Every structure is written in C-alpha cells, then in structure tokens.
PDB file of C-alpha atoms in Angstrom:
ATOM      1  CA  MET D  32      -0.006  -0.005   0.005  1.00 44.00           C
ATOM      2  CA  THR D  33       1.353   3.410  -0.887  1.00 47.00           C
ATOM      3  CA  LEU D  34       1.780   6.399   1.435  1.00 45.00           C
ATOM      4  CA  SER D  35      -1.134   8.158  -0.189  1.00 49.00           C
ATOM      5  CA  ALA D  36      -3.400   5.220   0.482  1.00 49.00           C
ATOM      6  CA  ARG D  37      -2.383   5.075   4.132  1.00 53.00           C
ATOM      7  CA  SER D  38      -2.857   8.781   4.628  1.00 50.00           C
ATOM      8  CA  LEU D  39      -6.267   8.844   2.955  1.00 59.00           C
ATOM      9  CA  LEU D  40      -8.099   7.450   5.988  1.00 65.00           C
ATOM     10  CA  PRO D  41      -5.861   6.709   8.978  1.00 74.00           C
ATOM     11  CA  VAL D  42      -7.038   3.958  11.261  1.00 76.00           C
ATOM     12  CA  ASN D  43      -7.076   5.608  14.684  1.00 84.00           C
ATOM     13  CA  LEU D  44      -9.355   6.640  17.561  1.00 88.00           C
ATOM     14  CA  THR D  45     -10.675   9.642  15.631  1.00 89.00           C
ATOM     15  CA  LEU D  46     -11.957   7.329  12.870  1.00 86.00           C
ATOM     16  CA  GLY D  47     -13.656   5.107  15.391  1.00 89.00           C
ATOM     17  CA  VAL D  48     -15.421   8.018  17.063  1.00 92.00           C
ATOM     18  CA  LEU D  49     -16.528   9.497  13.752  1.00 92.00           C
ATOM     19  CA  LEU D  50     -17.885   6.146  12.566  1.00 92.00           C
ATOM     20  CA  THR D  51     -19.841   5.737  15.803  1.00 93.00           C
ATOM     21  CA  VAL D  52     -21.308   9.202  15.451  1.00 95.00           C
ATOM     22  CA  LEU D  53     -22.339   8.607  11.801  1.00 94.00           C
ATOM     23  CA  LEU D  54     -23.930   5.352  12.708  1.00 94.00           C
ATOM     24  CA  ALA D  55     -25.843   6.972  15.543  1.00 94.00           C
ATOM     25  CA  VAL D  56     -27.013   9.707  13.131  1.00 95.00           C
ATOM     26  CA  ALA D  57     -28.249   7.171  10.618  1.00 95.00           C
ATOM     27  CA  ALA D  58     -30.190   5.263  13.291  1.00 93.00           C
ATOM     28  CA  GLY D  59     -31.486   8.485  14.850  1.00 94.00           C
ATOM     29  CA  VAL D  60     -32.800   9.920  11.621  1.00 95.00           C
ATOM     30  CA  ALA D  61     -34.477   6.592  10.767  1.00 91.00           C
ATOM     31  CA  TYR D  62     -36.123   6.605  14.238  1.00 90.00           C
ATOM     32  CA  TRP D  63     -37.312  10.200  14.292  1.00 93.00           C
ATOM     33  CA  SER D  64     -38.471  10.108  10.693  1.00 89.00           C
ATOM     34  CA  GLY D  65     -40.419   6.921  11.232  1.00 87.00           C
ATOM     35  CA  LEU D  66     -38.659   5.067   8.365  1.00 86.00           C
ATOM     36  CA  SER D  67     -39.651   1.611   9.679  1.00 82.00           C
ATOM     37  CA  PRO D  68     -42.149   0.182   7.134  1.00 77.00           C
ATOM     38  CA  SER D  69     -44.117  -1.746   9.771  1.00 77.00           C
ATOM     39  CA  PRO D  70     -44.207  -2.300  13.567  1.00 75.00           C
ATOM     40  CA  SER D  71     -42.339  -5.607  13.104  1.00 74.00           C
ATOM     41  CA  ALA D  72     -39.503  -3.956  11.189  1.00 79.00           C
ATOM     42  CA  ASN D  73     -37.187  -1.845  13.358  1.00 89.00           C
ATOM     43  CA  ARG D  74     -35.038   0.110  10.862  1.00 90.00           C
ATOM     44  CA  PRO D  75     -32.974   2.024  13.458  1.00 91.00           C
ATOM     45  CA  ARG D  76     -31.981  -1.266  15.142  1.00 92.00           C
ATOM     46  CA  GLU D  77     -31.245  -2.810  11.733  1.00 93.00           C
ATOM     47  CA  ILE D  78     -28.958   0.093  10.893  1.00 94.00           C
ATOM     48  CA  VAL D  79     -26.996  -0.253  14.133  1.00 95.00           C
ATOM     49  CA  VAL D  80     -26.724  -4.055  13.773  1.00 95.00           C
ATOM     50  CA  ALA D  81     -25.670  -3.677  10.145  1.00 94.00           C
ATOM     51  CA  GLY D  82     -22.920  -1.256  11.084  1.00 94.00           C
ATOM     52  CA  VAL D  83     -21.579  -3.399  13.886  1.00 94.00           C
ATOM     53  CA  ARG D  84     -21.724  -6.500  11.698  1.00 93.00           C
ATOM     54  CA  ALA D  85     -19.898  -4.658   8.955  1.00 92.00           C
ATOM     55  CA  ALA D  86     -17.082  -3.735  11.340  1.00 91.00           C
ATOM     56  CA  ALA D  87     -16.763  -7.297  12.680  1.00 91.00           C
ATOM     57  CA  GLN D  88     -16.964  -8.908   9.272  1.00 86.00           C
ATOM     58  CA  LEU D  89     -14.394  -6.584   7.697  1.00 86.00           C
ATOM     59  CA  ALA D  90     -12.042  -7.235  10.633  1.00 84.00           C
ATOM     60  CA  ALA D  91     -12.434 -10.974  10.109  1.00 83.00           C
ATOM     61  CA  VAL D  92     -12.040 -10.700   6.331  1.00 78.00           C
ATOM     62  CA  SER D  93      -8.862  -8.702   6.768  1.00 77.00           C
ATOM     63  CA  LEU D  94      -7.349 -11.637   8.599  1.00 77.00           C
ATOM     64  CA  VAL D  95      -8.787 -14.397   6.378  1.00 76.00           C
ATOM     65  CA  ILE D  96      -8.101 -12.808   3.027  1.00 76.00           C
ATOM     66  CA  THR D  97      -4.350 -12.749   3.651  1.00 74.00           C
ATOM     67  CA  TRP D  98      -4.442 -16.525   3.827  1.00 76.00           C
ATOM     68  CA  ALA D  99      -7.029 -16.927   1.011  1.00 73.00           C
ATOM     69  CA  VAL D 100      -5.074 -15.035  -1.581  1.00 71.00           C
ATOM     70  CA  HIS D 101      -2.099 -17.349  -1.267  1.00 74.00           C
ATOM     71  CA  ASN D 102      -3.926 -20.630  -0.921  1.00 78.00           C
ATOM     72  CA  VAL D 103      -6.059 -22.355  -3.605  1.00 79.00           C
ATOM     73  CA  VAL D 104      -8.308 -24.084  -1.112  1.00 82.00           C
ATOM     74  CA  GLY D 105      -8.724 -20.897   0.860  1.00 81.00           C
ATOM     75  CA  LEU D 106      -9.570 -19.016  -2.306  1.00 84.00           C
ATOM     76  CA  ALA D 107     -12.236 -21.525  -3.353  1.00 86.00           C
ATOM     77  CA  ALA D 108     -13.720 -21.604   0.189  1.00 87.00           C
ATOM     78  CA  PHE D 109     -13.820 -17.803   0.335  1.00 87.00           C
ATOM     79  CA  LEU D 110     -15.679 -17.542  -2.987  1.00 90.00           C
ATOM     80  CA  VAL D 111     -18.154 -20.266  -1.913  1.00 93.00           C
ATOM     81  CA  VAL D 112     -18.852 -18.440   1.333  1.00 91.00           C
ATOM     82  CA  MET D 113     -19.384 -15.149  -0.518  1.00 92.00           C
ATOM     83  CA  PHE D 114     -21.857 -16.795  -2.875  1.00 96.00           C
ATOM     84  CA  GLY D 115     -23.651 -18.665  -0.089  1.00 96.00           C
ATOM     85  CA  VAL D 116     -24.111 -15.491   2.013  1.00 94.00           C
ATOM     86  CA  ALA D 117     -25.420 -13.643  -1.055  1.00 96.00           C
ATOM     87  CA  VAL D 118     -27.958 -16.400  -1.835  1.00 97.00           C
ATOM     88  CA  ARG D 119     -29.153 -16.597   1.761  1.00 96.00           C
ATOM     89  CA  THR D 120     -29.431 -12.762   1.993  1.00 95.00           C
ATOM     90  CA  ALA D 121     -31.396 -12.496  -1.232  1.00 96.00           C
ATOM     91  CA  GLY D 122     -33.636 -15.424  -0.392  1.00 95.00           C
ATOM     92  CA  ARG D 123     -34.467 -14.101   3.053  1.00 93.00           C
ATOM     93  CA  ARG D 124     -35.412 -10.727   1.581  1.00 93.00           C
ATOM     94  CA  LEU D 125     -37.803 -12.307  -0.921  1.00 95.00           C
ATOM     95  CA  THR D 126     -39.614 -15.133   0.894  1.00 93.00           C
ATOM     96  CA  THR D 127     -39.747 -17.141   4.098  1.00 91.00           C
ATOM     97  CA  ASN D 128     -40.573 -20.486   2.498  1.00 92.00           C
ATOM     98  CA  ARG D 129     -38.269 -23.132   1.071  1.00 92.00           C
ATOM     99  CA  THR D 130     -38.066 -21.459  -2.366  1.00 93.00           C
ATOM    100  CA  TRP D 131     -35.500 -18.943  -1.034  1.00 94.00           C
ATOM    101  CA  TRP D 132     -32.588 -21.108  -2.207  1.00 95.00           C
ATOM    102  CA  LEU D 133     -33.646 -20.543  -5.867  1.00 96.00           C
ATOM    103  CA  THR D 134     -32.095 -17.075  -5.599  1.00 97.00           C
ATOM    104  CA  ALA D 135     -28.864 -18.945  -6.248  1.00 97.00           C
ATOM    105  CA  THR D 136     -29.930 -19.244  -9.890  1.00 97.00           C
ATOM    106  CA  PRO D 137     -30.097 -15.541 -10.910  1.00 97.00           C
ATOM    107  CA  ILE D 138     -26.944 -14.732  -8.924  1.00 97.00           C
ATOM    108  CA  ALA D 139     -24.947 -17.600 -10.475  1.00 97.00           C
ATOM    109  CA  ALA D 140     -26.402 -17.181 -13.998  1.00 96.00           C
ATOM    110  CA  GLY D 141     -24.554 -13.909 -14.515  1.00 92.00           C
ATOM    111  CA  VAL D 142     -21.544 -14.209 -12.249  1.00 95.00           C
ATOM    112  CA  VAL D 143     -20.275 -17.666 -13.151  1.00 95.00           C
ATOM    113  CA  PRO D 144     -20.091 -17.144 -16.968  1.00 94.00           C
ATOM    114  CA  THR D 145     -18.501 -13.711 -16.550  1.00 92.00           C
ATOM    115  CA  VAL D 146     -15.804 -14.903 -14.143  1.00 91.00           C
ATOM    116  CA  ALA D 147     -15.209 -18.037 -16.273  1.00 92.00           C
ATOM    117  CA  ALA D 148     -14.730 -15.856 -19.390  1.00 89.00           C
ATOM    118  CA  LEU D 149     -12.248 -13.657 -17.495  1.00 85.00           C
ATOM    119  CA  LEU D 150     -10.216 -16.643 -16.421  1.00 87.00           C
ATOM    120  CA  LEU D 151     -10.335 -18.410 -19.803  1.00 89.00           C
ATOM    121  CA  THR D 152      -9.211 -15.340 -21.666  1.00 86.00           C
ATOM    122  CA  GLY D 153      -6.442 -14.625 -19.185  1.00 82.00           C
ATOM    123  CA  LEU D 154      -7.659 -11.152 -18.478  1.00 78.00           C
ATOM    124  CA  VAL D 155      -7.834 -12.017 -14.773  1.00 78.00           C
ATOM    125  CA  PRO D 156      -5.332 -14.457 -13.253  1.00 77.00           C
ATOM    126  CA  ALA D 157      -6.574 -17.301 -11.050  1.00 76.00           C
ATOM    127  CA  LYS D 158      -5.153 -15.565  -7.999  1.00 77.00           C
ATOM    128  CA  GLY D 159      -7.042 -14.414  -4.957  1.00 72.00           C
ATOM    129  CA  LEU D 160      -5.705 -10.858  -5.077  1.00 73.00           C
ATOM    130  CA  ALA D 161      -7.529 -10.306  -8.382  1.00 77.00           C
ATOM    131  CA  LEU D 162     -10.330 -12.875  -8.295  1.00 84.00           C
ATOM    132  CA  ILE D 163     -11.739 -12.096  -4.856  1.00 84.00           C
ATOM    133  CA  PRO D 164     -12.474  -8.396  -5.364  1.00 84.00           C
ATOM    134  CA  ILE D 165     -13.845  -8.825  -8.886  1.00 88.00           C
ATOM    135  CA  SER D 166     -16.051 -11.767  -7.860  1.00 90.00           C
ATOM    136  CA  GLY D 167     -17.188  -9.828  -4.827  1.00 91.00           C
ATOM    137  CA  ILE D 168     -18.270  -6.816  -6.941  1.00 91.00           C
ATOM    138  CA  LEU D 169     -20.166  -9.035  -9.366  1.00 94.00           C
ATOM    139  CA  ILE D 170     -21.853 -11.166  -6.675  1.00 96.00           C
ATOM    140  CA  GLY D 171     -22.778  -8.042  -4.769  1.00 94.00           C
ATOM    141  CA  GLY D 172     -24.295  -6.460  -7.881  1.00 94.00           C
ATOM    142  CA  ALA D 173     -26.254  -9.586  -8.660  1.00 96.00           C
ATOM    143  CA  LEU D 174     -27.491  -9.808  -5.071  1.00 96.00           C
ATOM    144  CA  THR D 175     -28.731  -6.214  -5.158  1.00 96.00           C
ATOM    145  CA  VAL D 176     -30.761  -6.471  -8.345  1.00 97.00           C
ATOM    146  CA  THR D 177     -32.117  -9.913  -7.440  1.00 97.00           C
ATOM    147  CA  VAL D 178     -33.580  -8.485  -4.233  1.00 96.00           C
ATOM    148  CA  LEU D 179     -34.864  -5.267  -5.876  1.00 96.00           C
ATOM    149  CA  ALA D 180     -36.366  -7.065  -8.878  1.00 96.00           C
ATOM    150  CA  GLY D 181     -37.774  -9.879  -6.830  1.00 96.00           C
ATOM    151  CA  ARG D 182     -39.466  -7.701  -4.186  1.00 96.00           C
ATOM    152  CA  ARG D 183     -40.920  -5.346  -6.778  1.00 95.00           C
ATOM    153  CA  ALA D 184     -42.262  -8.225  -8.875  1.00 96.00           C
ATOM    154  CA  LEU D 185     -43.745 -10.129  -5.913  1.00 96.00           C
ATOM    155  CA  ASP D 186     -45.327  -6.996  -4.457  1.00 94.00           C
ATOM    156  CA  GLU D 187     -46.827  -5.996  -7.770  1.00 95.00           C
ATOM    157  CA  LEU D 188     -48.244  -9.466  -8.425  1.00 94.00           C
ATOM    158  CA  GLU D 189     -49.877  -9.428  -5.011  1.00 93.00           C
ATOM    159  CA  LEU D 190     -51.258  -5.984  -5.503  1.00 93.00           C
ATOM    160  CA  ARG D 191     -52.572  -6.684  -9.019  1.00 92.00           C
ATOM    161  CA  ARG D 192     -53.634 -10.249  -8.501  1.00 90.00           C
ATOM    162  CA  GLY D 193     -57.029  -9.503 -10.069  1.00 91.00           C
ATOM    163  CA  GLU D 194     -55.381  -8.380 -13.279  1.00 91.00           C
ATOM    164  CA  VAL D 195     -53.395 -11.611 -13.425  1.00 90.00           C
ATOM    165  CA  GLU D 196     -56.540 -13.683 -12.998  1.00 90.00           C
ATOM    166  CA  ALA D 197     -58.333 -11.572 -15.620  1.00 91.00           C
ATOM    167  CA  ALA D 198     -55.504 -12.217 -18.093  1.00 90.00           C
ATOM    168  CA  MET D 199     -55.683 -15.908 -17.455  1.00 90.00           C
ATOM    169  CA  ALA D 200     -59.468 -15.828 -18.001  1.00 90.00           C
ATOM    170  CA  LEU D 201     -58.769 -14.251 -21.410  1.00 89.00           C
ATOM    171  CA  GLY D 202     -56.587 -17.215 -22.360  1.00 86.00           C
ATOM    172  CA  PHE D 203     -53.112 -16.066 -21.293  1.00 89.00           C
ATOM    173  CA  LEU D 204     -50.811 -18.786 -19.970  1.00 92.00           C
ATOM    174  CA  ASP D 205     -50.123 -18.477 -16.242  1.00 91.00           C
ATOM    175  CA  ARG D 206     -46.481 -17.582 -16.909  1.00 92.00           C
ATOM    176  CA  ASP D 207     -47.371 -14.953 -19.492  1.00 94.00           C
ATOM    177  CA  ALA D 208     -50.029 -13.347 -17.346  1.00 94.00           C
ATOM    178  CA  ARG D 209     -47.605 -12.945 -14.441  1.00 93.00           C
ATOM    179  CA  MET D 210     -44.804 -11.800 -16.693  1.00 94.00           C
ATOM    180  CA  GLU D 211     -46.913  -8.933 -18.061  1.00 92.00           C
ATOM    181  CA  ILE D 212     -47.297  -7.540 -14.532  1.00 93.00           C
ATOM    182  CA  ALA D 213     -43.875  -8.409 -13.039  1.00 94.00           C
ATOM    183  CA  ARG D 214     -41.462  -7.532 -15.840  1.00 94.00           C
ATOM    184  CA  PRO D 215     -42.007  -3.752 -16.092  1.00 93.00           C
ATOM    185  CA  VAL D 216     -41.577  -3.073 -12.372  1.00 95.00           C
ATOM    186  CA  ALA D 217     -38.694  -5.550 -11.997  1.00 94.00           C
ATOM    187  CA  SER D 218     -36.753  -3.755 -14.731  1.00 94.00           C
ATOM    188  CA  ASP D 219     -36.398  -0.756 -12.433  1.00 94.00           C
ATOM    189  CA  ALA D 220     -33.789  -2.742 -10.540  1.00 94.00           C
ATOM    190  CA  LEU D 221     -31.364  -1.983 -13.350  1.00 94.00           C
ATOM    191  CA  LEU D 222     -31.666   1.813 -12.892  1.00 93.00           C
ATOM    192  CA  PRO D 223     -29.003   2.254 -10.163  1.00 90.00           C
ATOM    193  CA  GLY D 224     -26.412   0.413 -12.250  1.00 89.00           C
ATOM    194  CA  LEU D 225     -27.343   2.328 -15.362  1.00 90.00           C
ATOM    195  CA  ASP D 226     -27.129   5.667 -13.544  1.00 90.00           C
ATOM    196  CA  GLN D 227     -23.776   4.716 -12.011  1.00 86.00           C
ATOM    197  CA  THR D 228     -22.406   3.879 -15.447  1.00 87.00           C
ATOM    198  CA  ARG D 229     -23.811   7.015 -17.094  1.00 88.00           C
ATOM    199  CA  THR D 230     -22.426   9.342 -14.493  1.00 86.00           C
ATOM    200  CA  VAL D 231     -19.004   7.669 -13.822  1.00 81.00           C
ATOM    201  CA  GLY D 232     -16.247  10.255 -13.826  1.00 74.00           C
ATOM    202  CA  LEU D 233     -18.798  13.096 -13.748  1.00 73.00           C
ATOM    203  CA  VAL D 234     -20.574  12.564 -10.421  1.00 73.00           C
ATOM    204  CA  THR D 235     -18.636   9.783  -8.749  1.00 68.00           C
ATOM    205  CA  LEU D 236     -15.231   8.056  -8.987  1.00 68.00           C
ATOM    206  CA  PRO D 237     -16.047   4.420  -8.137  1.00 67.00           C
ATOM    207  CA  GLY D 238     -14.021   2.228  -5.822  1.00 67.00           C
ATOM    208  CA  ALA D 239     -12.116   0.233  -8.438  1.00 65.00           C
ATOM    209  CA  PHE D 240     -10.838   3.394 -10.088  1.00 68.00           C
ATOM    210  CA  VAL D 241      -9.759   5.023  -6.847  1.00 66.00           C
ATOM    211  CA  GLY D 242      -8.271   1.783  -5.546  1.00 67.00           C
ATOM    212  CA  MET D 243      -6.135   1.327  -8.662  1.00 65.00           C
ATOM    213  CA  LEU D 244      -4.841   4.907  -8.404  1.00 64.00           C
ATOM    214  CA  LEU D 245      -4.017   4.482  -4.760  1.00 62.00           C
ATOM    215  CA  GLY D 246      -2.217   1.252  -5.615  1.00 63.00           C
ATOM    216  CA  GLY D 247       0.055   3.129  -8.025  1.00 65.00           C
ATOM    217  CA  ALA D 248      -1.621   2.355 -11.337  1.00 67.00           C
ATOM    218  CA  SER D 249      -1.791   4.974 -14.098  1.00 75.00           C
ATOM    219  CA  PRO D 250      -5.102   6.825 -14.631  1.00 76.00           C
ATOM    220  CA  LEU D 251      -5.446   5.050 -17.999  1.00 79.00           C
ATOM    221  CA  MET D 252      -5.141   1.601 -16.439  1.00 77.00           C
ATOM    222  CA  ALA D 253      -7.460   2.579 -13.582  1.00 74.00           C
ATOM    223  CA  GLY D 254     -10.046   3.814 -16.060  1.00 78.00           C
ATOM    224  CA  ALA D 255      -9.838   0.639 -18.129  1.00 79.00           C
ATOM    225  CA  VAL D 256     -10.361  -1.543 -15.051  1.00 77.00           C
ATOM    226  CA  GLN D 257     -13.289   0.585 -13.860  1.00 80.00           C
ATOM    227  CA  LEU D 258     -14.868   0.451 -17.344  1.00 85.00           C
ATOM    228  CA  PHE D 259     -14.620  -3.299 -17.378  1.00 85.00           C
ATOM    229  CA  VAL D 260     -16.167  -3.560 -13.904  1.00 84.00           C
ATOM    230  CA  LEU D 261     -19.093  -1.313 -14.868  1.00 88.00           C
ATOM    231  CA  ILE D 262     -19.884  -3.048 -18.130  1.00 91.00           C
ATOM    232  CA  ALA D 263     -19.460  -6.564 -16.642  1.00 91.00           C
ATOM    233  CA  LEU D 264     -21.702  -5.539 -13.769  1.00 92.00           C
ATOM    234  CA  MET D 265     -24.461  -4.368 -16.166  1.00 94.00           C
ATOM    235  CA  ALA D 266     -24.301  -7.724 -17.942  1.00 95.00           C
ATOM    236  CA  VAL D 267     -24.440  -9.656 -14.656  1.00 96.00           C
ATOM    237  CA  GLN D 268     -27.304  -7.538 -13.361  1.00 96.00           C
ATOM    238  CA  ALA D 269     -29.387  -7.763 -16.598  1.00 96.00           C
ATOM    239  CA  ILE D 270     -29.077 -11.564 -16.501  1.00 96.00           C
ATOM    240  CA  ALA D 271     -29.952 -11.694 -12.779  1.00 96.00           C
ATOM    241  CA  VAL D 272     -33.079  -9.585 -13.267  1.00 96.00           C
ATOM    242  CA  ALA D 273     -34.210 -11.590 -16.252  1.00 96.00           C
ATOM    243  CA  VAL D 274     -33.818 -14.911 -14.412  1.00 97.00           C
ATOM    244  CA  THR D 275     -35.486 -13.580 -11.242  1.00 97.00           C
ATOM    245  CA  VAL D 276     -38.503 -12.463 -13.190  1.00 96.00           C
ATOM    246  CA  GLU D 277     -38.680 -15.764 -15.037  1.00 96.00           C
ATOM    247  CA  LEU D 278     -38.618 -17.714 -11.796  1.00 96.00           C
ATOM    248  CA  ILE D 279     -41.352 -15.587 -10.312  1.00 96.00           C
ATOM    249  CA  ALA D 280     -43.466 -15.690 -13.478  1.00 95.00           C
ATOM    250  CA  ARG D 281     -43.219 -19.480 -13.535  1.00 94.00           C
ATOM    251  CA  HIS D 282     -44.131 -19.518  -9.815  1.00 92.00           C
ATOM    252  CA  ARG D 283     -40.970 -21.288  -8.799  1.00 94.00           C
ATOM    253  CA  LEU D 284     -39.990 -18.468  -6.463  1.00 94.00           C
ATOM    254  CA  PHE D 285     -43.004 -17.275  -4.456  1.00 93.00           C
ATOM    255  CA  ARG D 286     -44.140 -16.150  -1.022  1.00 91.00           C
ATOM    256  CA  PRO D 287     -46.100 -18.276   1.457  1.00 87.00           C
ATOM    257  CA  GLY D 288     -49.756 -18.650   0.598  1.00 71.00           C
ATOM    258  CA  ARG D 289     -49.251 -17.708  -3.036  1.00 52.00           C
ATOM    259  CA  ARG D 290     -48.432 -21.054  -4.602  1.00 49.00           C
ATOM    260  CA  ALA D 291     -50.314 -21.965  -7.692  1.00 45.00           C
ATOM    261  CA  ALA D 292     -52.817 -24.771  -7.609  1.00 38.00           C
TER     262      ALA D 292
END
C-alpha cells in the first residue's frame, strides 16, 4: 500500500469516534423520521446491527483474506462463502418459504459465466488478489438487483392479483399473465447500475478506479479496469433480473400462501 493510500483514511481513535457518530445519526434519523415500514421492522435497530456486523466482518475478512489469496483451497472456500451468504441474504429478503434457495440461480447465472470468461481469456489471473475483489463486486451487484427485482415483482403481483386472474381468463398462460405484470416493475432494478455507469467520472469516482490509483496504477489503467467492472456488472445484473422475473413468473419463487394450484 502506498503512502497516499495510508494517509487517505488513517485507522485511529478519531476514525472510530466518527464512525460511531455517523452510525448513531443514521439510526437516529431513521427513528425520528419513522422510516420503519411496519411495527415488526425496526429500521434504526437494523442500521446499528448492520454497522456493527460490517465492522466485525471486515475485521475478520482482513485476517482471512491474507491466507485466502495465497492458498487455492482458501480462495475456493472464500468464494463459496461469498456466494452462499449472497444467496441466503437475497432469499431471506424475498420469501420465508423453502423457495428462497432458488435465488442462487439468478446470482450464479450472470456471475459464473462472466468470471469463467475472464479466467479463460487470461484477463484475470486465477489468483485471490484479483479474483476475490472482482467476484465480490459481481456477486454483490447480482445480489442487489435480485432483491430489488424480486421484491418489486412479488409486491406487484400481489397488488394486481385481479389483473393476473383476468388475463388468465382471457386465455393467457399463467407464466405470460404474471410476466406482463412483473417484468415492467422488476426492470427498475437496473436503474442504479445504469445511472452509475452514465455518471461515472462526472458525479462519482467508483471504488475500483480510486483503488487502482492508490495502488500506483496509471489513470489510464485505472479507467480501463473501472470500465470493465461497470460493463461486466451491467451484464451480470441484466441476467440476474431476467432470471429472477422468469422464476417468479413461472411460480418457482414465491411467497407463502401464493403457490399456484
């Protein structure tokens, strides 16, 4: 790590205090603004727990990743854990029944071919130092759009159940009737990625770009890496949304009490 990287955000007591204050502000605003969607959902508590978990998990990852990047078994185990946590997180956000594990399909459908293409073409070496961050970005992106698309589609189908039944009465196949309702709203899950790609360099300088610069890479190389990440992420997310909507339209992924006869 270069001197500029170390001086960017020193790890000291001041940082700890500031992080604590910011976490308290986030939870406080959520509490006073009534941002909890229901009595059973406590957003301020979730914010605090998420912050504490992030600190603990990043501390653990900092220790484990040093071993994983130099060990093939450790690298494979690390990637499997990343994928498993993403699947469980997405599944838990969408449903409480046994179909939650099917969220593995949209996440893997985009990530696996993309990572395989990178390895086969030699653009990314089969080394943890390169493979872990790239896989993490892609898995995280697929996780986000799977949750957003899935929740929007399931909510819309529940809200407009009468329209689905009316379409079926007109002769639409079950899958097609659900697809007509779910697909338009699910596609909104792609908007954050699209906006990030459209505004890169103008509004934000994403992490991969900044990280490459701090690591000593030239601006041209950093830009090339960031461009690859953004475009690969759009491909992964588009696939994840398409597969998520298909699973919901075919009633493979559903919420309790909504299973087709």
